[in-house]
Amino acid sequence: GGGGGAEGGGGGGGHRELALLEEVTCHLGELLAEVVDETAAMVEKKQARTYDEIERDLAAAAEAQEDEDEDDDEEKEKPIYNPLNLPLGWDGKPIPYWLYKLHGLNIEYRCEICGNQSYMGPRAFERHFQEWRHAHGMACLGIPNTRHFQGITLIEDAYTLWAKLKGETQCSTWNPELDEEFEDKQGNVMNRKTYTDLARQGLLD
């Protein structure tokens, strides 16, 4: 008799779970009844629409989309809030301040040889020594723009170092064609002869 009782107990547990599932299902059905009815009504309404009504609905949807696009355009045309005058990133928005500081873009470097031009951040400052403005400034001073002068920004310092170098070498080994450095747009450093040859062939554009 004991075994039958155990089976009966197990069966009761199964009935309870089933009853609970039925109750939850009924409850969900009640909750979703309104949504189901509305969906069915909308489907029936769409199926019953005439050609003119369909065209009118499509035109209204297109107009709503145009209004949204106009709102987006207005959003894009708004001036960008940039009180710190941060450089703009690839998306046209100011870069984050932490990134600005990380790259040292808050540090200003001045170069007297370039006519007191300012360079923001160490990378731009280092790069400018091979760029046209600095090369032109050095040429105006009558000093070759070689790697010896990398980091020199004061005219007096440049003259002092040039006098020292001339004293050491008697200027006999200086060949501007080979020793003066230029940089192309891609950042490749080369001597004047190579640079002039490439420019003549139109390969620097």
PDB file of N, CA and C in Angstrom, residues 145-204:
ATOM      1  N   ASN A 145      69.853  72.802 -42.792  1.00  0.00           N
ATOM      2  CA  ASN A 145      68.885  72.194 -41.870  1.00  0.00           C
ATOM      3  C   ASN A 145      69.204  70.700 -41.684  1.00  0.00           C
ATOM      4  N   THR A 146      70.268  70.406 -40.951  1.00  0.00           N
ATOM      5  CA  THR A 146      70.671  69.012 -40.722  1.00  0.00           C
ATOM      6  C   THR A 146      70.187  68.546 -39.356  1.00  0.00           C
ATOM      7  N   ARG A 147      70.374  67.247 -39.078  1.00  0.00           N
ATOM      8  CA  ARG A 147      69.902  66.695 -37.795  1.00  0.00           C
ATOM      9  C   ARG A 147      70.682  67.254 -36.601  1.00  0.00           C
ATOM     10  N   HIS A 148      71.835  67.884 -36.860  1.00  0.00           N
ATOM     11  CA  HIS A 148      72.576  68.523 -35.754  1.00  0.00           C
ATOM     12  C   HIS A 148      71.728  69.605 -35.084  1.00  0.00           C
ATOM     13  N   PHE A 149      70.829  70.213 -35.875  1.00  0.00           N
ATOM     14  CA  PHE A 149      70.052  71.354 -35.375  1.00  0.00           C
ATOM     15  C   PHE A 149      68.653  70.959 -34.894  1.00  0.00           C
ATOM     16  N   GLN A 150      68.390  69.644 -34.840  1.00  0.00           N
ATOM     17  CA  GLN A 150      67.107  69.158 -34.331  1.00  0.00           C
ATOM     18  C   GLN A 150      66.959  69.608 -32.877  1.00  0.00           C
ATOM     19  N   GLY A 151      65.870  70.279 -32.569  1.00  0.00           N
ATOM     20  CA  GLY A 151      65.642  70.743 -31.195  1.00  0.00           C
ATOM     21  C   GLY A 151      66.088  72.178 -30.960  1.00  0.00           C
ATOM     22  N   ILE A 152      66.823  72.771 -31.905  1.00  0.00           N
ATOM     23  CA  ILE A 152      67.263  74.169 -31.761  1.00  0.00           C
ATOM     24  C   ILE A 152      66.154  75.082 -32.277  1.00  0.00           C
ATOM     25  N   THR A 153      65.679  75.984 -31.418  1.00  0.00           N
ATOM     26  CA  THR A 153      64.584  76.877 -31.818  1.00  0.00           C
ATOM     27  C   THR A 153      64.991  78.351 -31.786  1.00  0.00           C
ATOM     28  N   LEU A 154      66.098  78.670 -31.096  1.00  0.00           N
ATOM     29  CA  LEU A 154      66.542  80.066 -30.995  1.00  0.00           C
ATOM     30  C   LEU A 154      67.592  80.366 -32.059  1.00  0.00           C
ATOM     31  N   ILE A 155      67.462  81.525 -32.705  1.00  0.00           N
ATOM     32  CA  ILE A 155      68.386  81.916 -33.776  1.00  0.00           C
ATOM     33  C   ILE A 155      69.822  81.966 -33.261  1.00  0.00           C
ATOM     34  N   GLU A 156      69.988  82.549 -32.070  1.00  0.00           N
ATOM     35  CA  GLU A 156      71.338  82.676 -31.498  1.00  0.00           C
ATOM     36  C   GLU A 156      71.974  81.295 -31.275  1.00  0.00           C
ATOM     37  N   ASP A 157      71.174  80.352 -30.757  1.00  0.00           N
ATOM     38  CA  ASP A 157      71.681  78.982 -30.528  1.00  0.00           C
ATOM     39  C   ASP A 157      72.076  78.325 -31.849  1.00  0.00           C
ATOM     40  N   ALA A 158      71.291  78.576 -32.894  1.00  0.00           N
ATOM     41  CA  ALA A 158      71.581  77.983 -34.210  1.00  0.00           C
ATOM     42  C   ALA A 158      72.899  78.529 -34.757  1.00  0.00           C
ATOM     43  N   TYR A 159      73.101  79.849 -34.640  1.00  0.00           N
ATOM     44  CA  TYR A 159      74.354  80.451 -35.115  1.00  0.00           C
ATOM     45  C   TYR A 159      75.554  79.922 -34.327  1.00  0.00           C
ATOM     46  N   THR A 160      75.369  79.785 -33.006  1.00  0.00           N
ATOM     47  CA  THR A 160      76.460  79.295 -32.147  1.00  0.00           C
ATOM     48  C   THR A 160      76.865  77.881 -32.540  1.00  0.00           C
ATOM     49  N   LEU A 161      75.869  77.013 -32.722  1.00  0.00           N
ATOM     50  CA  LEU A 161      76.157  75.625 -33.090  1.00  0.00           C
ATOM     51  C   LEU A 161      76.764  75.544 -34.493  1.00  0.00           C
ATOM     52  N   TRP A 162      76.274  76.377 -35.415  1.00  0.00           N
ATOM     53  CA  TRP A 162      76.799  76.365 -36.784  1.00  0.00           C
ATOM     54  C   TRP A 162      78.276  76.779 -36.803  1.00  0.00           C
ATOM     55  N   ALA A 163      78.609  77.802 -35.994  1.00  0.00           N
ATOM     56  CA  ALA A 163      80.014  78.255 -35.903  1.00  0.00           C
ATOM     57  C   ALA A 163      80.883  77.133 -35.343  1.00  0.00           C
ATOM     58  N   LYS A 164      80.346  76.417 -34.341  1.00  0.00           N
ATOM     59  CA  LYS A 164      81.092  75.322 -33.712  1.00  0.00           C
ATOM     60  C   LYS A 164      81.321  74.196 -34.731  1.00  0.00           C
ATOM     61  N   LEU A 165      80.282  73.844 -35.465  1.00  0.00           N
ATOM     62  CA  LEU A 165      80.388  72.767 -36.460  1.00  0.00           C
ATOM     63  C   LEU A 165      81.354  73.146 -37.584  1.00  0.00           C
ATOM     64  N   LYS A 166      81.298  74.410 -38.009  1.00  0.00           N
ATOM     65  CA  LYS A 166      82.206  74.861 -39.075  1.00  0.00           C
ATOM     66  C   LYS A 166      83.647  74.809 -38.600  1.00  0.00           C
ATOM     67  N   GLY A 167      83.843  75.156 -37.321  1.00  0.00           N
ATOM     68  CA  GLY A 167      85.198  75.109 -36.752  1.00  0.00           C
ATOM     69  C   GLY A 167      85.737  73.683 -36.716  1.00  0.00           C
ATOM     70  N   GLU A 168      84.833  72.726 -36.416  1.00  0.00           N
ATOM     71  CA  GLU A 168      85.261  71.318 -36.315  1.00  0.00           C
ATOM     72  C   GLU A 168      85.553  70.717 -37.690  1.00  0.00           C
ATOM     73  N   THR A 169      84.746  71.046 -38.673  1.00  0.00           N
ATOM     74  CA  THR A 169      84.876  70.369 -39.979  1.00  0.00           C
ATOM     75  C   THR A 169      85.494  71.243 -41.047  1.00  0.00           C
ATOM     76  N   GLN A 170      85.689  72.547 -40.740  1.00  0.00           N
ATOM     77  CA  GLN A 170      86.160  73.529 -41.729  1.00  0.00           C
ATOM     78  C   GLN A 170      85.192  73.594 -42.921  1.00  0.00           C
ATOM     79  N   CYS A 171      84.000  73.060 -42.680  1.00  0.00           N
ATOM     80  CA  CYS A 171      82.919  73.096 -43.677  1.00  0.00           C
ATOM     81  C   CYS A 171      83.281  72.374 -44.980  1.00  0.00           C
ATOM     82  N   SER A 172      84.355  71.582 -44.943  1.00  0.00           N
ATOM     83  CA  SER A 172      84.797  70.920 -46.175  1.00  0.00           C
ATOM     84  C   SER A 172      83.891  69.751 -46.547  1.00  0.00           C
ATOM     85  N   THR A 173      83.272  69.142 -45.541  1.00  0.00           N
ATOM     86  CA  THR A 173      82.449  67.962 -45.836  1.00  0.00           C
ATOM     87  C   THR A 173      80.985  68.318 -46.070  1.00  0.00           C
ATOM     88  N   TRP A 174      80.607  69.555 -45.899  1.00  0.00           N
ATOM     89  CA  TRP A 174      79.194  69.930 -46.047  1.00  0.00           C
ATOM     90  C   TRP A 174      78.804  69.997 -47.520  1.00  0.00           C
ATOM     91  N   ASN A 175      77.800  69.195 -47.859  1.00  0.00           N
ATOM     92  CA  ASN A 175      77.275  69.173 -49.220  1.00  0.00           C
ATOM     93  C   ASN A 175      75.753  69.293 -49.131  1.00  0.00           C
ATOM     94  N   PRO A 176      75.235  70.491 -49.422  1.00  0.00           N
ATOM     95  CA  PRO A 176      73.788  70.685 -49.243  1.00  0.00           C
ATOM     96  C   PRO A 176      72.947  69.684 -50.026  1.00  0.00           C
ATOM     97  N   GLU A 177      73.432  69.268 -51.183  1.00  0.00           N
ATOM     98  CA  GLU A 177      72.680  68.301 -52.000  1.00  0.00           C
ATOM     99  C   GLU A 177      72.420  67.003 -51.236  1.00  0.00           C
ATOM    100  N   LEU A 178      73.422  66.590 -50.435  1.00  0.00           N
ATOM    101  CA  LEU A 178      73.328  65.307 -49.736  1.00  0.00           C
ATOM    102  C   LEU A 178      72.971  65.448 -48.260  1.00  0.00           C
ATOM    103  N   ASP A 179      73.402  66.551 -47.628  1.00  0.00           N
ATOM    104  CA  ASP A 179      73.268  66.653 -46.169  1.00  0.00           C
ATOM    105  C   ASP A 179      72.023  67.406 -45.693  1.00  0.00           C
ATOM    106  N   GLU A 180      71.480  68.286 -46.540  1.00  0.00           N
ATOM    107  CA  GLU A 180      70.290  69.024 -46.097  1.00  0.00           C
ATOM    108  C   GLU A 180      69.067  68.115 -46.199  1.00  0.00           C
ATOM    109  N   GLU A 181      68.227  68.145 -45.153  1.00  0.00           N
ATOM    110  CA  GLU A 181      67.106  67.211 -45.088  1.00  0.00           C
ATOM    111  C   GLU A 181      65.778  67.871 -45.421  1.00  0.00           C
ATOM    112  N   PHE A 182      64.936  67.114 -46.127  1.00  0.00           N
ATOM    113  CA  PHE A 182      63.579  67.543 -46.447  1.00  0.00           C
ATOM    114  C   PHE A 182      62.625  66.416 -46.094  1.00  0.00           C
ATOM    115  N   GLU A 183      61.346  66.779 -45.906  1.00  0.00           N
ATOM    116  CA  GLU A 183      60.338  65.770 -45.579  1.00  0.00           C
ATOM    117  C   GLU A 183      59.164  65.928 -46.543  1.00  0.00           C
ATOM    118  N   ASP A 184      58.656  64.790 -47.089  1.00  0.00           N
ATOM    119  CA  ASP A 184      57.491  64.870 -47.965  1.00  0.00           C
ATOM    120  C   ASP A 184      56.216  64.800 -47.138  1.00  0.00           C
ATOM    121  N   LYS A 185      55.065  64.812 -47.814  1.00  0.00           N
ATOM    122  CA  LYS A 185      53.779  64.835 -47.104  1.00  0.00           C
ATOM    123  C   LYS A 185      53.540  63.576 -46.279  1.00  0.00           C
ATOM    124  N   GLN A 186      54.141  62.465 -46.677  1.00  0.00           N
ATOM    125  CA  GLN A 186      53.973  61.201 -45.943  1.00  0.00           C
ATOM    126  C   GLN A 186      54.928  61.097 -44.756  1.00  0.00           C
ATOM    127  N   GLY A 187      55.810  62.107 -44.585  1.00  0.00           N
ATOM    128  CA  GLY A 187      56.736  62.081 -43.449  1.00  0.00           C
ATOM    129  C   GLY A 187      58.049  61.393 -43.751  1.00  0.00           C
ATOM    130  N   ASN A 188      58.324  61.076 -45.044  1.00  0.00           N
ATOM    131  CA  ASN A 188      59.596  60.454 -45.398  1.00  0.00           C
ATOM    132  C   ASN A 188      60.686  61.519 -45.468  1.00  0.00           C
ATOM    133  N   VAL A 189      61.779  61.285 -44.724  1.00  0.00           N
ATOM    134  CA  VAL A 189      62.885  62.246 -44.700  1.00  0.00           C
ATOM    135  C   VAL A 189      63.901  61.843 -45.767  1.00  0.00           C
ATOM    136  N   MET A 190      64.375  62.838 -46.553  1.00  0.00           N
ATOM    137  CA  MET A 190      65.354  62.551 -47.615  1.00  0.00           C
ATOM    138  C   MET A 190      66.244  63.769 -47.828  1.00  0.00           C
ATOM    139  N   ASN A 191      67.358  63.568 -48.541  1.00  0.00           N
ATOM    140  CA  ASN A 191      68.235  64.711 -48.789  1.00  0.00           C
ATOM    141  C   ASN A 191      67.683  65.578 -49.922  1.00  0.00           C
ATOM    142  N   ARG A 192      68.305  66.753 -50.094  1.00  0.00           N
ATOM    143  CA  ARG A 192      67.774  67.720 -51.050  1.00  0.00           C
ATOM    144  C   ARG A 192      67.757  67.166 -52.482  1.00  0.00           C
ATOM    145  N   LYS A 193      68.812  66.441 -52.854  1.00  0.00           N
ATOM    146  CA  LYS A 193      68.918  65.912 -54.223  1.00  0.00           C
ATOM    147  C   LYS A 193      67.733  64.981 -54.533  1.00  0.00           C
ATOM    148  N   THR A 194      67.478  64.040 -53.614  1.00  0.00           N
ATOM    149  CA  THR A 194      66.370  63.085 -53.810  1.00  0.00           C
ATOM    150  C   THR A 194      65.038  63.818 -53.865  1.00  0.00           C
ATOM    151  N   TYR A 195      64.861  64.765 -52.926  1.00  0.00           N
ATOM    152  CA  TYR A 195      63.613  65.528 -52.848  1.00  0.00           C
ATOM    153  C   TYR A 195      63.368  66.291 -54.151  1.00  0.00           C
ATOM    154  N   THR A 196      64.429  66.965 -54.657  1.00  0.00           N
ATOM    155  CA  THR A 196      64.312  67.752 -55.889  1.00  0.00           C
ATOM    156  C   THR A 196      63.996  66.850 -57.083  1.00  0.00           C
ATOM    157  N   ASP A 197      64.677  65.687 -57.149  1.00  0.00           N
ATOM    158  CA  ASP A 197      64.439  64.742 -58.255  1.00  0.00           C
ATOM    159  C   ASP A 197      62.986  64.280 -58.266  1.00  0.00           C
ATOM    160  N   LEU A 198      62.465  63.899 -57.061  1.00  0.00           N
ATOM    161  CA  LEU A 198      61.086  63.419 -56.961  1.00  0.00           C
ATOM    162  C   LEU A 198      60.094  64.524 -57.316  1.00  0.00           C
ATOM    163  N   ALA A 199      60.396  65.752 -56.854  1.00  0.00           N
ATOM    164  CA  ALA A 199      59.511  66.885 -57.129  1.00  0.00           C
ATOM    165  C   ALA A 199      59.462  67.157 -58.628  1.00  0.00           C
ATOM    166  N   ARG A 200      60.623  67.057 -59.287  1.00  0.00           N
ATOM    167  CA  ARG A 200      60.706  67.306 -60.725  1.00  0.00           C
ATOM    168  C   ARG A 200      59.872  66.284 -61.503  1.00  0.00           C
ATOM    169  N   GLN A 201      59.844  65.041 -60.977  1.00  0.00           N
ATOM    170  CA  GLN A 201      59.090  63.980 -61.650  1.00  0.00           C
ATOM    171  C   GLN A 201      57.598  64.002 -61.257  1.00  0.00           C
ATOM    172  N   GLY A 202      57.240  64.929 -60.372  1.00  0.00           N
ATOM    173  CA  GLY A 202      55.844  65.041 -59.940  1.00  0.00           C
ATOM    174  C   GLY A 202      55.408  63.905 -59.040  1.00  0.00           C
ATOM    175  N   LEU A 203      56.348  63.293 -58.310  1.00  0.00           N
ATOM    176  CA  LEU A 203      56.024  62.135 -57.469  1.00  0.00           C
ATOM    177  C   LEU A 203      55.749  62.508 -56.015  1.00  0.00           C
ATOM    178  N   LEU A 204      55.762  63.805 -55.700  1.00  0.00           N
ATOM    179  CA  LEU A 204      55.539  64.205 -54.296  1.00  0.00           C
ATOM    180  C   LEU A 204      54.101  64.638 -54.059  1.00  0.00           C
TER     181      LEU A 204
END
